[in-house]
C-alpha positions in Angstrom: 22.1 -15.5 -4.1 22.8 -18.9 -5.5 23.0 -22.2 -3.7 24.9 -25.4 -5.5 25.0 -28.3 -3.3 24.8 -26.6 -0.4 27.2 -23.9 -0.4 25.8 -20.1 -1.3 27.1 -17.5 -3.3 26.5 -14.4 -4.5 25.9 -14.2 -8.2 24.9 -10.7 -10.8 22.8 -11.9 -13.7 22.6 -9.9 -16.8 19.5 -7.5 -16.6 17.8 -9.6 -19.7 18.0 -12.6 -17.1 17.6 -10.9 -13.8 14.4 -11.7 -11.7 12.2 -9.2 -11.8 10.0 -9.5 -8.1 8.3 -7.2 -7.0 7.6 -7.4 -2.8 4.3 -5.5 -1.3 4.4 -5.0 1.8 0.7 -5.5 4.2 0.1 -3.5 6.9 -2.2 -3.8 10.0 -6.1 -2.0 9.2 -5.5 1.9 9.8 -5.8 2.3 13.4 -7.8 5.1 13.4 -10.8 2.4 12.3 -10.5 1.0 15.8 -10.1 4.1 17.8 -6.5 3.4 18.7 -4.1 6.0 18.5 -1.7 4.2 21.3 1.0 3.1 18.5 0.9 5.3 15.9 3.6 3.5 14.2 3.4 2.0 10.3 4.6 -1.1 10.3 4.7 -3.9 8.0 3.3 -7.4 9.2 4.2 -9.2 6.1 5.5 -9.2 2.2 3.9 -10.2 -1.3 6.0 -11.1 -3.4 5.3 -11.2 -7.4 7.2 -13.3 -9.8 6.6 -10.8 -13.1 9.1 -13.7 -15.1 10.7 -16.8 -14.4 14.3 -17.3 -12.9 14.7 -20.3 -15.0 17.3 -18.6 -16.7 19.3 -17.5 -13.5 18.9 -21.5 -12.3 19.9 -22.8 -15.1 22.7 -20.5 -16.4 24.3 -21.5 -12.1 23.5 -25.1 -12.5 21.8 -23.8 -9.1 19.5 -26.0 -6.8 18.1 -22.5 -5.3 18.0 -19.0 -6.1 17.1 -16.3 -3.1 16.6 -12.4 -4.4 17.6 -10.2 -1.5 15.8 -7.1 -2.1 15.4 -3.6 0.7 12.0 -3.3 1.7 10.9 0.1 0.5 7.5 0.5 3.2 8.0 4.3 3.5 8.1 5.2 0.2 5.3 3.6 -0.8 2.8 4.8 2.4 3.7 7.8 0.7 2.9 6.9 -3.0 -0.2 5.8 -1.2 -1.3 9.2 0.8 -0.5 11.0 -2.8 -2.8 8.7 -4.8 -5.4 8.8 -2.2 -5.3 12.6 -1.6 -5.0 13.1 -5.6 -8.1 10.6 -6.4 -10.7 12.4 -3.8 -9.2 16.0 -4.9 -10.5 14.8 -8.4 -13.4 13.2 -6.7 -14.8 15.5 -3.9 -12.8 19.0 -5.1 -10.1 20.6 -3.3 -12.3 22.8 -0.8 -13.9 19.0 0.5 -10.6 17.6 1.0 -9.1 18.9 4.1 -6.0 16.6 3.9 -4.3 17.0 7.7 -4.0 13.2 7.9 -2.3 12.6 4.5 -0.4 15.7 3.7 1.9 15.1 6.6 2.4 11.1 5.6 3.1 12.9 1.7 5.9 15.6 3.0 7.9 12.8 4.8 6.4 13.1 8.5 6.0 8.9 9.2 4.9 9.4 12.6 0.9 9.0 12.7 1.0 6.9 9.2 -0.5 3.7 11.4 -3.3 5.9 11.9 -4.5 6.1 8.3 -2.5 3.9 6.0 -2.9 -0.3 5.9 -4.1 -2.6 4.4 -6.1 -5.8 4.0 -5.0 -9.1 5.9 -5.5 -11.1 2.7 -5.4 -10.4 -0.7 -8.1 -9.2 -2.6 -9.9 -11.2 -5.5 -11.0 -8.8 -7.4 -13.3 -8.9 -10.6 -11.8 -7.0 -13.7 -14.7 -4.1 -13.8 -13.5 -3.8 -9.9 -12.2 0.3 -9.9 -8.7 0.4 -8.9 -9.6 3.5 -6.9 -12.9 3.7 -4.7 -14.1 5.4 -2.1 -16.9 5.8 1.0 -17.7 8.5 3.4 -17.2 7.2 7.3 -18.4 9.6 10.5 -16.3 8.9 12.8 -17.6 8.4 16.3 -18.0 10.9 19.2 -15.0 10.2 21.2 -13.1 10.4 17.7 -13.5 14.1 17.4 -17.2 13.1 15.2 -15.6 14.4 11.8 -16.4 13.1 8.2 -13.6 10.9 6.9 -13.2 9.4 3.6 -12.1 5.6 3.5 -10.2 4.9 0.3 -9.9 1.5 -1.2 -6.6 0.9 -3.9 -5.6 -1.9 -5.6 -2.3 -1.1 -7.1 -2.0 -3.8 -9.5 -5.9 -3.7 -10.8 -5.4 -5.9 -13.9 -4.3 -9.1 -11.5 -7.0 -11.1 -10.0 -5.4 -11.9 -6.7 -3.4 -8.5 -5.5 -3.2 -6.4 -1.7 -6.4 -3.8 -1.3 -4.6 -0.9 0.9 -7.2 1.2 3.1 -6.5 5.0 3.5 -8.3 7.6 5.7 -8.4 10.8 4.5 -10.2 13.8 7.0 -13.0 15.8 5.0 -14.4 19.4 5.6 -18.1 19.0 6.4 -20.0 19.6 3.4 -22.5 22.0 3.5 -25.3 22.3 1.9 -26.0 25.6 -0.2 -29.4 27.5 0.9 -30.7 29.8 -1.6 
């Protein structure tokens, strides 16, 4: 969408010329974190938007005062590109007999309806240094009333080689390791 002295107007720019944007959705924390299982829901509470080249070209090629990129906000599909990385990166990690998976493999399958429990992400955006890992991890007990289990809190940033990007959280259940007596 254009707008030229007020009036807007719908305009298709050639693909060498098109805006390339790409919007991130944040999310609250994982619910789970705070014991709250009342709204399971994933919702987004707001959008990042990246400029990855100028619309110059668009402006000027309009004579345009403004140019507004209407875009579908893709949330679900990428909760789920999330559960797959996480689940992949602590399979590699932790092996396959550590990761028990009953939180993610739902949320990877297409079942939405507990991904507020595991999936969010940070309020702001993370600064990050350029040795920061893309993927990390840390092992969380979860309290009493929370069943007590061993969870493993995942940290991604999916665009590791920007300074500023989104950190998304997701909680992934663990078997108990045991330890091996000879």
């Amino acid at each position: 969408m254009v707008t030229k002295a007020g009036h807007e107007s719908k305009v298709d720019a050639s693909p060498d010329a098109h805006p390339l944007v790409l919007s991130l959705p944040l999310f609250p924390k994982p619910k789970l974190l705070f014991g709250d299982a009342s709204d399971p829901q994933l919702r987004p509470t707001r959008v990042v938007a990246f400029n990855l080249n100028s619309i110059d070209a668009v402006v000027s090629a309009h004579n345009a005062d403004t140019v507004a990129i209407v875009q579908k906000l893709q949330y679900v599909e990428l909760a789920r590109l999330l559960a797959k990385a996480a689940y992949g990166f602590l399979v590699g990690e932790l092996g396959r007999d550590r990761v028990r998976g009953s939180y993610l493999l739902p949320i990877i399958f297409g079942d939405m309806s507990s991904a507020g429990l595991y999936i969010g992400s940070c309020d702001k955006m993370a600064i990050a240094d350029e040795d920061d890992p893309a993927l990390s991890y840390q092992s969380w007990r979860l309290p009493p009333n929370l069943g007590g289990g061993e969870i493993a809190v995942v940290i991604m940033r999916l665009l590791p080689h920007m300074k500023e990007n989104p950190a998304y959280i997701v909680l992934c259940d663990l078997h108990e390791k045991h330890s091996d007596t000879a």
